[in-house]
Amino acid sequence: MQSSPQNYALFNNSSMGIVVVNDKGEIQSINPFALQLFGYSIEEIIGKHVEMLIPGRFHHKHVHHRDGYIHDPRSRPMGLGMDLFAVKKDGTEFPVEVSLGSYKNNGDNNVIAFVSDITVRKKAEEEIKKLNDELEATVEQRTKELRETLYQLQISSEKLQDALSYQKALLDNAGAMIIATDENGIIKLLNPEASLNLGYNDSEVINKNSIILFHDKKELEKKRKELIRKYGVNLEDDFGVLVEESRQHIHEEEEYRYIGKDGTTFPVSVTLTTILDNAGRITGFMVIAFDISRRKKAEEDLRNALEKEKELNELKSNFVSMASHEFRTPLSTILSSAYLIEKYATSDDQLKREKHLQRIISSVNMLTDILNDFLSVGKIEEGKIQVKPIEFNIETLISTIAEEIKNNLKKKQEITYHHEGNPNAVTDASLLKHIVMNLVSNASKFSPENTSIEMKTVCKDHQLSLSVKDHGIGISKVDQQHLMERFFRGANVSNIQGTGLGLHIVSKYAELMNGSVTYKSELGEGTEFIITINLK
């Protein structure tokens, strides 16, 4: 890669801080961005020790590490895996990332530090927008400084040669992708970082390809529509779309997806500025791009965490609301029955005491069921439910469950059961029992007295099908859309005790068992739930 006058422009107009020190740790050169970053003037900082930019508590260690680097200079990130901090003139500390490089100057080792303020990364997404708003003013100032720098380069060949040496080291060691083009978009410069990330070498693209080679056509089409909407301009060529705002002296950091030579894509943050001659004419464009894959991943993780926290808060809120409503009736029953038992002190009151004891037992069971439902939901959300397949006789299991639950049915309700197909199945019998108990309990709860609950199992072709049918109040078409949601209760069951968790648990258990839930229902006619489990 050959040096060019653009290299010196890059030093003075780079969007990262650049500090050059000699082997004694004295600052030899510092770019305007770094001066702005640290809050010093050029007179205050040249010739001073670089430790003035580092918090005092790190000075001793830094001197040791600096001396070690001078003796073994290699381009690398500084303090890999560590949190690094810098300090401004006013004493304010801020987190940084630092990349180190070195070069020879008159036989002496000089160290180049590329300093990036990463405070923005540690803030939430709202900080990103704030930085973007401030970028336009920064780019305008940088463009003005670039024009002045180019003029100074033309009148000072000695400064130009020194600058070229600096800039070549910058380009070779920069942690950013730096690409320069002519006024038509043909690539004129591609630094090593850009080559590494994009997979192209200089001979493949310089003077041969447009920078559009790295861009997604769909993104440029989206940008074209945005330009039409904002400025009323409709540009045909893709490069014109890319640089139109820069031509209008509008310099904003934008996000694109670059396409590498192997076809892979990755997100980048791009700053694009114009390169002007002495007359103010555009002679080319300069692109500084950063791979923001890790930042995007962090943002996605943050969004997922916030969504999860929102779900948990909603779950807690719903539980408190449900508990305050559903606990009231059984607790009132327990309290009143306990009070009456205390009043029935004689042996003649034994039947009355037994009646109220049964009411207490029933209410305690109801509270236990509510808590068990909530605990089950918690375990499901935390991924603590493990499927444990065993071989069992289907008819024996379902008949046993029906026998256990019949005492909890309404007056003159009965359960009928029929099985077809293979007698045995291999799946989680415990989860299947919970599913059956939930469905039969619902069928009884939402059906009148003197009705039947029909159960049927079919096991064949590596599938186990379980159906539970009632002749109860049914479910409206509107409510059917929300049946499996947590805490959902139909409009026609507000006067019937329940948590709204049972069917949610059934659907999650069926899903864990490699199964599914379907249902058919008509208002006033009843409901049928069908669980289909794929057997191994």
XYZ file of C-alpha atoms in Angstrom:
536
model
C 0.000 0.000 0.000
C 1.498 3.326 -1.045
C 1.437 6.530 0.979
C -0.434 9.539 -0.342
C -1.367 13.032 0.764
C -4.582 11.522 2.044
C -2.580 9.824 4.817
C -1.736 13.126 6.473
C -5.346 14.168 6.134
C -6.376 10.995 7.901
C -4.148 11.816 10.890
C -5.623 15.255 11.416
C -9.177 14.225 10.587
C -9.405 10.725 12.009
C -12.449 9.966 14.147
C -10.272 8.321 16.820
C -7.627 9.795 19.086
C -3.997 9.276 17.943
C -1.042 9.861 20.265
C 2.619 9.368 19.207
C 5.269 9.009 21.961
C 9.025 8.385 21.883
C 10.897 5.658 23.746
C 11.010 7.892 26.845
C 7.222 8.097 26.969
C 7.180 11.763 25.853
C 4.340 12.864 23.603
C 5.701 13.790 20.159
C 2.474 14.275 18.255
C -1.241 14.208 18.925
C -4.128 14.630 16.512
C -6.974 17.144 16.940
C -9.445 14.434 17.854
C -7.265 13.325 20.776
C -6.779 16.936 21.915
C -10.524 17.347 21.938
C -10.920 13.984 23.674
C -8.556 14.857 26.538
C -9.296 18.598 26.719
C -5.746 19.898 26.224
C -4.249 22.413 23.821
C -1.271 21.331 21.693
C 1.070 23.539 23.760
C -0.030 21.890 27.013
C 0.705 18.357 25.905
C 3.641 18.114 23.441
C 6.789 16.898 25.219
C 4.900 15.801 28.334
C 4.825 12.218 29.561
C 1.944 10.153 28.279
C 1.045 9.192 31.881
C -0.678 12.582 32.169
C -3.504 10.999 30.141
C -3.849 8.037 32.540
C -5.430 8.013 36.044
C -2.779 8.353 38.762
C -3.462 4.952 40.306
C -2.226 3.286 37.109
C 0.979 5.334 36.564
C 3.426 2.868 38.118
C 2.131 -0.146 36.203
C 1.849 1.808 32.969
C 5.490 2.931 33.064
C 6.511 -0.703 33.496
C 4.274 -1.898 30.637
C 5.380 1.011 28.405
C 9.043 0.135 28.845
C 8.242 -3.495 28.090
C 6.480 -2.562 24.858
C 9.375 -0.348 23.702
C 11.685 -3.374 23.956
C 9.241 -5.692 22.164
C 7.046 -3.527 19.893
C 4.228 -5.408 18.194
C 0.964 -4.108 16.757
C -1.696 -5.257 19.189
C -4.582 -4.108 21.370
C -3.475 -2.669 24.704
C -4.553 -4.458 27.909
C -6.411 -7.246 26.125
C -9.266 -8.466 28.340
C -8.837 -5.571 30.814
C -10.860 -2.413 31.484
C -8.730 0.595 30.457
C -9.330 4.173 31.582
C -8.018 7.568 30.513
C -8.294 10.918 32.267
C -9.104 14.341 30.836
C -7.538 17.635 31.749
C -10.424 18.356 34.146
C -9.862 15.049 35.962
C -12.802 13.233 34.395
C -12.100 9.537 33.840
C -13.576 7.617 30.921
C -13.247 4.060 29.540
C -11.138 3.559 26.417
C -9.910 0.996 23.932
C -6.290 1.410 22.816
C -4.479 -0.192 19.873
C -0.682 0.076 19.750
C 1.686 0.257 16.783
C 5.312 1.309 16.322
C 7.674 2.664 13.686
C 11.290 3.891 13.417
C 11.988 7.609 13.273
C 15.660 8.600 12.873
C 16.666 5.288 14.419
C 14.438 5.670 17.475
C 11.366 3.597 18.290
C 8.157 5.624 18.305
C 4.877 4.229 19.610
C 1.505 5.106 18.086
C -1.563 4.726 20.297
C -5.028 4.729 18.723
C -7.441 5.765 21.471
C -11.213 5.250 21.303
C -13.618 6.543 23.947
C -16.014 3.605 24.535
C -18.290 5.322 27.041
C -21.087 5.176 24.471
C -20.951 1.378 24.309
C -21.570 1.154 28.034
C -24.747 3.167 27.824
C -28.180 2.105 26.628
C -29.455 2.643 23.083
C -30.610 6.192 23.787
C -26.980 7.321 24.056
C -26.331 6.099 20.503
C -28.929 8.506 19.123
C -27.409 11.384 21.069
C -23.985 10.705 19.576
C -25.448 10.578 16.067
C -27.027 14.005 16.614
C -23.660 15.436 17.606
C -21.778 13.811 14.732
C -22.918 16.242 12.030
C -21.237 19.209 13.711
C -18.059 17.186 14.281
C -17.860 16.083 10.638
C -18.401 19.647 9.389
C -15.488 20.811 11.521
C -13.358 17.866 10.431
C -14.020 18.636 6.736
C -12.911 22.239 7.246
C -9.757 21.070 8.990
C -9.103 18.559 6.194
C -9.230 21.324 3.560
C -6.775 23.412 5.573
C -4.517 20.398 6.112
C -4.400 19.616 2.377
C -3.370 23.215 1.701
C -0.614 23.042 4.307
C 0.653 19.784 2.790
C 1.048 21.443 -0.611
C 3.266 24.239 0.733
C 5.523 22.134 2.966
C 7.324 19.126 1.445
C 9.295 18.439 4.631
C 6.112 18.273 6.709
C 4.567 16.182 3.994
C 7.284 13.530 4.218
C 6.991 13.366 7.997
C 3.232 13.133 7.698
C 3.451 10.357 5.117
C 5.542 8.317 7.535
C 2.995 8.889 10.274
C 0.051 8.117 8.069
C 1.494 4.902 6.647
C 1.958 3.656 10.203
C -1.588 4.797 10.938
C -3.091 2.953 8.009
C -1.078 -0.195 8.645
C -2.085 -0.393 12.299
C -5.468 1.315 12.542
C -8.294 -0.591 14.148
C -10.732 0.908 11.625
C -11.387 0.091 7.985
C -10.185 3.083 5.951
C -11.092 3.342 2.273
C -10.437 6.263 -0.085
C -12.041 6.674 -3.515
C -11.896 9.124 -6.392
C -14.853 11.346 -7.214
C -16.509 8.483 -9.122
C -16.193 5.945 -6.321
C -13.255 3.948 -7.725
C -11.182 2.608 -4.830
C -7.784 4.298 -4.502
C -6.751 3.164 -1.038
C -7.587 0.169 1.136
C -5.881 -0.168 4.513
C -4.888 -3.561 6.038
C -7.855 -3.577 8.424
C -10.241 -3.193 5.486
C -8.405 -5.920 3.554
C -8.590 -8.243 6.558
C -12.303 -7.719 7.170
C -13.407 -7.711 3.536
C -11.046 -10.390 2.228
C -9.668 -8.383 -0.727
C -6.053 -7.375 -1.351
C -4.971 -4.118 -2.997
C -4.394 -5.620 -6.438
C -7.965 -6.946 -6.602
C -9.786 -3.660 -6.038
C -7.567 -0.558 -6.266
C -8.243 1.323 -9.522
C -10.553 -1.543 -10.570
C -13.692 -1.575 -8.449
C -16.153 0.883 -6.980
C -16.727 0.937 -3.237
C -20.259 -0.226 -4.102
C -18.660 -3.687 -4.305
C -18.903 -3.845 -0.491
C -22.537 -2.681 -0.240
C -25.866 -4.504 -0.243
C -28.070 -3.462 -3.179
C -31.214 -3.624 -1.034
C -29.750 -1.204 1.517
C -28.811 1.249 -1.235
C -32.321 1.004 -2.680
C -33.689 1.831 0.775
C -31.281 4.792 0.928
C -32.457 5.916 -2.526
C -36.072 6.049 -1.321
C -34.971 7.981 1.765
C -33.230 10.609 -0.409
C -36.381 10.970 -2.503
C -38.438 11.478 0.641
C -36.029 13.936 2.318
C -34.636 15.953 -0.608
C -36.735 15.096 -3.649
C -33.701 13.754 -5.536
C -33.761 10.451 -7.419
C -30.282 9.199 -8.302
C -29.838 6.340 -10.733
C -26.302 5.183 -9.904
C -25.673 3.467 -6.571
C -22.500 5.416 -5.759
C -24.388 8.687 -6.149
C -26.931 7.419 -3.636
C -24.151 6.554 -1.186
C -22.384 9.949 -1.283
C -25.228 12.383 -2.050
C -25.518 13.689 1.504
C -21.742 14.032 1.796
C -21.778 16.138 -1.376
C -24.350 18.359 0.332
C -21.994 18.713 3.334
C -24.239 16.482 5.464
C -21.987 14.095 7.367
C -23.764 11.585 9.571
C -22.610 8.258 10.944
C -24.669 5.552 9.246
C -25.006 1.814 9.621
C -24.730 -0.602 6.702
C -23.950 -4.260 6.132
C -20.659 -4.772 4.283
C -20.271 -7.821 2.035
C -16.939 -9.653 2.137
C -15.262 -11.434 -0.748
C -16.608 -14.783 0.490
C -20.183 -13.453 0.540
C -20.473 -13.090 4.305
C -22.004 -9.884 5.643
C -21.350 -7.936 8.834
C -22.698 -4.667 10.310
C -20.536 -1.551 10.119
C -20.722 2.016 11.346
C -19.620 4.287 8.474
C -18.475 7.908 8.372
C -18.114 9.275 4.830
C -16.495 12.655 4.096
C -15.423 14.519 0.969
C -11.811 15.207 -0.056
C -11.472 18.704 -1.574
C -8.791 20.472 -3.581
C -7.635 24.048 -2.940
C -10.540 25.392 -4.958
C -13.051 23.485 -2.860
C -13.849 20.964 -5.589
C -14.542 17.358 -4.613
C -11.676 15.101 -5.700
C -12.656 11.998 -3.782
C -14.240 10.511 -0.701
C -12.871 9.070 2.525
C -14.649 6.266 4.378
C -13.907 5.212 7.953
C -15.836 2.096 8.954
C -15.946 0.042 12.146
C -17.154 -3.539 12.486
C -19.975 -3.260 15.054
C -20.913 -6.944 15.212
C -20.165 -7.170 18.934
C -22.091 -3.983 19.675
C -25.104 -5.269 17.746
C -24.917 -8.567 19.629
C -24.787 -6.674 22.938
C -27.791 -4.554 21.913
C -29.735 -7.683 20.959
C -28.836 -9.332 24.275
C -29.972 -6.190 26.100
C -33.300 -6.141 24.251
C -33.854 -9.829 25.005
C -33.002 -9.289 28.674
C -35.398 -6.337 28.910
C -38.144 -8.361 27.220
C -37.530 -11.241 29.626
C -37.635 -8.868 32.587
C -40.875 -7.391 31.247
C -42.393 -10.872 30.991
C -41.316 -11.733 34.534
C -42.745 -8.488 35.910
C -45.997 -9.185 34.066
C -46.019 -12.712 35.491
C -45.510 -11.381 39.027
C -48.187 -8.721 38.558
C -50.677 -11.256 37.205
C -49.908 -13.644 40.037
C -50.500 -10.977 42.679
C -53.786 -10.028 41.000
C -54.838 -13.667 40.658
C -53.768 -14.619 44.174
C -55.598 -11.709 45.790
C -58.774 -12.783 43.990
C -58.547 -16.582 44.065
C -57.189 -16.915 47.618
C -60.010 -14.830 49.089
C -62.793 -17.454 48.808
C -60.931 -20.512 50.201
C -59.331 -18.443 52.967
C -62.729 -17.033 53.949
C -64.144 -20.573 53.955
C -61.296 -21.824 56.159
C -61.716 -18.912 58.569
C -65.494 -19.241 58.897
C -65.386 -23.046 59.222
C -62.654 -22.876 61.864
C -64.764 -20.364 63.792
C -67.858 -22.597 63.607
C -65.906 -25.734 64.613
C -64.864 -23.868 67.743
C -68.552 -23.148 68.449
C -69.628 -26.785 67.922
C -68.134 -28.075 71.165
C -70.580 -30.853 72.130
C -70.637 -34.437 70.848
C -74.013 -33.749 69.264
C -72.270 -31.328 66.895
C -69.880 -33.964 65.462
C -71.585 -34.084 62.057
C -71.447 -30.295 61.823
C -67.743 -30.322 62.758
C -67.021 -32.968 60.107
C -68.887 -30.928 57.526
C -66.755 -27.851 58.217
C -63.555 -29.908 58.444
C -64.330 -31.185 54.948
C -64.841 -27.592 53.803
C -61.425 -26.671 55.252
C -59.765 -29.667 53.564
C -61.410 -28.773 50.239
C -60.286 -25.134 50.538
C -56.717 -26.149 51.442
C -56.655 -28.465 48.408
C -57.869 -25.576 46.278
C -55.072 -23.322 47.570
C -52.558 -26.126 46.998
C -53.741 -26.518 43.399
C -53.376 -22.769 42.800
C -49.840 -22.731 44.212
C -48.901 -25.891 42.300
C -50.087 -24.283 39.065
C -47.953 -21.211 39.684
C -44.917 -23.281 40.698
C -45.331 -25.378 37.548
C -45.351 -22.240 35.395
C -42.213 -21.015 37.175
C -40.403 -24.295 36.542
C -41.456 -24.265 32.887
C -40.180 -20.694 32.415
C -36.864 -21.596 34.072
C -36.465 -24.748 31.968
C -36.432 -26.991 35.033
C -39.007 -29.509 33.772
C -37.206 -32.620 32.528
C -38.999 -35.213 30.388
C -38.428 -38.723 31.800
C -39.869 -41.338 29.431
C -40.867 -44.737 30.832
C -42.894 -47.603 29.419
C -46.353 -47.956 30.987
C -49.780 -49.455 30.342
C -51.960 -46.661 28.996
C -55.316 -48.026 30.128
C -54.046 -48.718 33.647
C -52.640 -45.185 34.028
C -55.727 -43.362 32.729
C -58.133 -45.559 34.709
C -56.145 -44.915 37.901
C -56.263 -41.160 37.289
C -60.020 -41.308 36.661
C -60.491 -43.200 39.933
C -58.435 -40.613 41.859
C -60.314 -37.633 40.502
C -63.893 -38.926 40.626
C -64.390 -37.778 44.243
C -63.792 -34.189 43.090
C -66.502 -34.278 40.407
C -69.815 -32.466 40.721
C -72.951 -34.328 41.764
C -73.854 -37.184 39.368
C -71.013 -36.360 36.996
C -69.294 -39.452 35.638
C -66.192 -40.302 33.609
C -66.279 -42.756 30.693
C -63.050 -44.060 29.212
C -62.174 -46.105 26.132
C -58.780 -47.178 24.728
C -57.787 -48.377 21.264
C -54.521 -49.646 19.783
C -51.252 -50.620 21.431
C -51.624 -51.216 25.182
C -48.278 -49.686 26.154
C -46.487 -46.406 25.377
C -43.099 -44.861 26.179
C -43.336 -41.235 27.286
C -43.377 -39.222 30.530
C -46.220 -40.750 32.550
C -46.002 -38.056 35.253
C -46.457 -35.156 32.809
C -49.248 -37.067 31.059
C -50.987 -37.487 34.429
C -50.795 -33.719 35.050
C -52.304 -33.096 31.609
C -55.191 -35.520 32.222
C -55.868 -34.123 35.724
C -55.991 -30.560 34.361
C -58.288 -31.395 31.452
C -60.688 -33.534 33.509
C -60.753 -30.933 36.302
C -61.663 -28.232 33.756
C -64.291 -30.478 32.146
C -65.946 -30.995 35.539
C -65.629 -27.372 36.623
C -67.212 -25.946 33.467
C -69.987 -28.565 33.094
C -73.278 -28.859 35.007
C -74.207 -31.695 37.349
C -75.491 -34.994 35.935
C -73.272 -34.883 32.810
C -70.589 -37.197 31.496
C -66.909 -36.561 30.780
C -65.716 -38.745 27.917
C -62.062 -39.806 27.729
C -60.477 -41.759 24.911
C -56.899 -42.847 24.124
C -55.567 -44.213 20.834
C -52.010 -45.536 20.496
C -50.795 -46.469 17.021
C -48.298 -45.452 14.325
C -45.874 -44.076 16.958
C -48.485 -41.616 18.250
C -50.510 -41.447 21.440
C -53.754 -39.479 21.195
C -55.744 -38.453 24.291
C -59.136 -36.738 24.073
C -61.240 -35.278 26.904
C -64.763 -34.191 25.976
C -67.374 -32.473 28.134
C -70.924 -31.196 27.672
C -70.441 -27.917 29.482
C -70.649 -24.195 28.822
C -68.225 -24.196 25.876
C -65.759 -21.519 24.747
C -66.466 -18.565 22.450
C -64.540 -18.164 19.177
C -62.983 -14.947 20.493
C -61.749 -16.589 23.703
C -60.408 -19.627 21.825
C -57.650 -17.440 20.342
C -56.199 -16.880 23.838
C -56.824 -20.243 25.540
C -53.161 -21.189 26.044
C -52.034 -17.801 27.383
C -50.997 -17.437 31.013
C -53.746 -16.211 33.365
C -56.333 -16.055 30.566
C -59.915 -16.739 31.600
C -62.920 -16.759 29.283
C -65.645 -14.135 29.442
C -68.222 -16.733 30.521
C -66.288 -18.148 33.520
C -65.812 -15.078 35.698
C -68.025 -16.593 38.416
C -66.129 -19.913 38.463
C -62.987 -20.371 40.574
C -59.753 -20.732 38.579
C -56.246 -19.370 37.952
C -56.139 -19.264 34.155
C -52.923 -21.320 34.223
C -54.174 -24.876 33.645
C -54.352 -24.890 29.839
C -51.091 -22.937 29.592
C -49.417 -25.694 31.630
C -51.084 -28.398 29.498
C -49.772 -26.818 26.269
C -46.231 -26.462 27.660
C -46.162 -30.044 28.989
C -47.420 -31.326 25.618
C -44.714 -29.324 23.867
C -42.032 -30.791 26.153
C -43.324 -34.287 25.311
C -42.992 -33.609 21.561
C -46.741 -33.191 21.280
C -49.471 -30.685 20.463
C -52.896 -29.539 21.687
C -55.991 -29.058 19.531
C -59.575 -28.380 20.568
C -63.153 -28.031 19.348
C -65.808 -26.056 21.200
C -69.226 -24.471 20.788
C -70.871 -22.169 23.319
C -73.489 -24.044 25.325
C -72.598 -27.417 23.803
C -69.257 -28.349 25.347
C -65.564 -28.686 24.546
C -63.197 -31.419 23.392
C -59.421 -31.220 23.903
C -57.127 -33.567 21.956
C -53.502 -34.128 22.990
C -51.311 -35.775 20.331
C -47.881 -37.023 21.460
C -45.243 -38.290 19.046
C -43.664 -41.386 20.587
C -40.039 -42.365 20.072
